Amino acid sequence: MTSPAAVGGTLPSRAEIVVIGGGVIGTSVAYHLARLGRTDTVLVEQGHLSGGTTWHAAGLVGQLRTTESGTRLVQYSARLYSELEAETGLATGFKRCGGVTVARTEDRMVQLRRTAATAEAYDLECRLLTPAEARDLYPVLRHDDLVGAIWLPGDGTANPVDVTASLARGARSRGVRILEETRVTGVTVRAGRVAGVDTDAGPIEADIVVNCAGQWAKAVGLMAEVNVPMHSAEHFYVVTDRIDGVERDLPILRDPDGYTYFKEEVGGLVVGGFEPQAKPWVAPDRIPHPFEFQLLDEDWEHFSVLMDSALHRIPVLAETGIKKFYNGPESFTPDNQFILGEAPEVAGFFVGAGFNSVGIASAGGAGRALAEWIVEGEPTSDLTGVDIRRFAGFNGNNQWLHDRVGEILGLHYAVPWPNRELETARPFRRSPAYEHLARAGAVFGSKMGWERANVFAPAGHDPVLDYTWGRPGWLEWSAAEQRATRDAVALFDQTSFGKLLVTGPDAVDVLQWLCTADVDVPVGRSVYTGMLNRRGGYEADVTVTRLTPDQFLLVTSSASANRDMAWIRRHAGAPGGPGDRVAVVDVSALYAVYGVMGPRSRELLERLTRADLSDAAFPFGTSREIDLGYATVRATRITYVGELGWELYVPAEFAVGVYEQLVATGADLGLVNAGYYTINSLRLDKGYRAFGSDLTPDYGPVEAGLTFTCKLTSGIDFVGRDAVEKVRAEGPRRRLVSFRLTDAEVMMWGGELVLCDGQAVGQVTSAAWSATFDSCVGLAYVWRRDGAAVTADHIRASSFHINVGGTVAPAAVSLRPLYDPANERIRS
């Protein structure tokens, strides 16, 4: 073994921060930590820099992502790579050559029109092209079968090895020590906090450990009993001989309908892609060591689907030789988003891994974001979609990951249908009523592994989803469920809710500090509240029910239980915090939840209980245990659909029986099973917000129109209060509005561009078809081009339209709910 002194200096006995992994992600984190003044940092690499996955990456640096925060990350990467040489003296190979993406089908062209509109929302240059214009930009392109294309002039390419070397030099110049051929063999954890690492050259004590170990990140995580759900898959591309007409400034070409991409390299082309069905590699705990600057065996048979498509799109390839076949394994996550952040299991243990073939494009921005998170103690921007806390322990099952990853890689270039459901490794988590729902015609989707009924197919119809940008076949099924909820009563299986039990002598103090609303309420009351970061942005959106003086039930979205639990635990134990005599337990799987909603919901439940459900005896926001047939359940009078209703929290062992009783008893009242598509439509009628789409860490209660949930008139402090009061005093620069389209023929899904008096001023956060209004409704954040505060007068005086896949549709906009703004129906 080469000694550490020979390849980077003496192994220190202690450092403030240890970064594991010398690929482009690890060196970016180390570089940005140093720029933020954290120079007592050691980076350890088991082989040599860039020797894992980085060295064989294609090096595409695309500028646009589906979210604003994701787009800002890659935009920063491009700026950084273009400037690094001036700082470090080492070139990154970055060039802005632009990118052309072509469409073979009208469905793909709708996606590209939506992409162009998204670019306009982010002030990113993008232009729609005709097939001939695409050919003019890419002379070797076959274009006679294309519908159109888009042009992103800011796209570029970089040399991954050079980027890594330049980042490493920048980190070293600021004092970071980089030790190659130093393998981490263990992680030390004491009292729930990381304390250092063991290496094959000796131990290093540390306050913070950052796991950027690439394909090995899952195995390194397990050393600290931290779950890092990812699995490697084989990934292919070839490099061709020189081709006439291929110049150095040739753009990147993407042909997603053919699963392929092309970039110039030394006068030839790199030809790669994302085949629909990938080849998972070995389990994360069986990756060989050493495995440095190595490739897997060629597999021309598997690559043939990509090569055949490439020959069709670039005919000259039929007469061009192949210089090199690359089959380099890369790590993929189960939801196709990378992993960033502090592990919920171990304080001070951070992860940056699982970059799903977008590591080079993301590395600059992701490295900065993770470094800022480490220094500031919380994210400085919206990283919800990549936050490690979105996963639970069960997501780390290697067999489940193996089967899921085979699908995930192919989704890179699949049409990104807005309601697409993953098909592999399912069914996974099932509610007690699952089989009943299936027999009733449920069309299941998946959220946090839960099988959830999206919609119910009527008798005689196959329970399947069709994917389209227009009005899908299942829309009338959901419309019927919506009407039944508004007119009679509907039964929703909402078992997938996250449910956290917060107990202990300090429980009320901790929750008062974290929650925007006053949760020090009498036993048996429920409170809707947010939890904010120090910037005043949303970290959680929950309902808190006081069960006893020192016991609270938090109900959150399906995907947020792990995230919210980690947030509460971190703050409860923080120095100077409200107290640590509190326990948080995830009880999500212990209770089924049935939403009984609609004007006849009281009539249905009164047939099964002796409890008084009258408005006087059981007002809105009340929660108590009641008898329901033979079972005892917790009934909470609350709604997410804007109608009179109760959520029933049923112990799992009684869940099937309660479901059967509700269905049988409600038959003559018009009871229907209803799904999550209906919930989404009905909640948007009412303007109810959802965390992750309408509420994010970048927006707070003033922007979201939720200051009524904040205890600002009290003297009770809470996290983010100062920031909220500052925005309220100055006026919000963005504001969430409800809208409905006036054209009933236009179908919306979310993400569309909002125009005010013809100018881009926002983006739709949520949208759905409303049977109540016979048109699409939704929520959108809007701003003013002059940067002034968005006022009610400005909204009323402006004309709004929404760009829906190239169709500009007029929209009626309101700061109040579209449906029942006085809340008369829910309090009836």
Tab-separated table of N, CA, C and O in Angstrom, residues 59 105 137 306 441 527 555 667 685 703 771 814:
chain	number	residue	atom	x	y	z
A	59	GLY	N	-19.984	14.198	-19.530
A	59	GLY	CA	-19.631	15.605	-19.360
A	59	GLY	C	-20.618	16.597	-19.944
A	59	GLY	O	-20.239	17.726	-20.267
A	105	THR	N	-42.310	13.145	-32.224
A	105	THR	CA	-43.756	13.014	-32.084
A	105	THR	C	-44.358	14.313	-31.579
A	105	THR	O	-43.670	15.159	-30.998
A	137	LEU	N	-28.365	23.928	-37.472
A	137	LEU	CA	-27.478	23.957	-36.314
A	137	LEU	C	-26.667	22.675	-36.175
A	137	LEU	O	-25.600	22.676	-35.552
A	306	LEU	N	-29.779	1.588	-28.669
A	306	LEU	CA	-29.255	2.942	-28.788
A	306	LEU	C	-28.535	3.138	-30.122
A	306	LEU	O	-28.698	4.171	-30.779
A	441	GLY	N	-62.185	-1.360	-8.187
A	441	GLY	CA	-61.729	-0.737	-9.429
A	441	GLY	C	-60.658	0.311	-9.257
A	441	GLY	O	-60.452	1.137	-10.157
A	527	VAL	N	-54.930	21.666	15.133
A	527	VAL	CA	-54.472	22.963	14.647
A	527	VAL	C	-53.693	22.745	13.344
A	527	VAL	O	-52.792	21.900	13.294
A	555	VAL	N	-49.896	15.031	11.814
A	555	VAL	CA	-50.260	14.383	10.563
A	555	VAL	C	-49.662	15.203	9.426
A	555	VAL	O	-49.872	16.419	9.342
A	667	ALA	N	-74.347	2.931	1.451
A	667	ALA	CA	-74.775	2.612	0.089
A	667	ALA	C	-75.976	3.442	-0.350
A	667	ALA	O	-76.024	3.980	-1.471
A	685	ASP	N	-59.887	23.626	-5.789
A	685	ASP	CA	-61.094	24.456	-5.758
A	685	ASP	C	-61.051	25.410	-4.561
A	685	ASP	O	-61.449	26.570	-4.642
A	703	GLU	N	-46.073	35.112	1.533
A	703	GLU	CA	-46.171	34.817	0.101
A	703	GLU	C	-47.275	33.811	-0.188
A	703	GLU	O	-47.961	33.897	-1.211
A	771	ALA	N	-64.432	19.498	-11.618
A	771	ALA	CA	-65.822	19.288	-12.009
A	771	ALA	C	-66.714	20.395	-11.459
A	771	ALA	O	-67.779	20.694	-12.016
A	814	SER	N	-57.458	34.987	-8.406
A	814	SER	CA	-58.016	35.498	-7.161
A	814	SER	C	-57.074	35.197	-6.004
A	814	SER	O	-56.390	34.170	-6.003
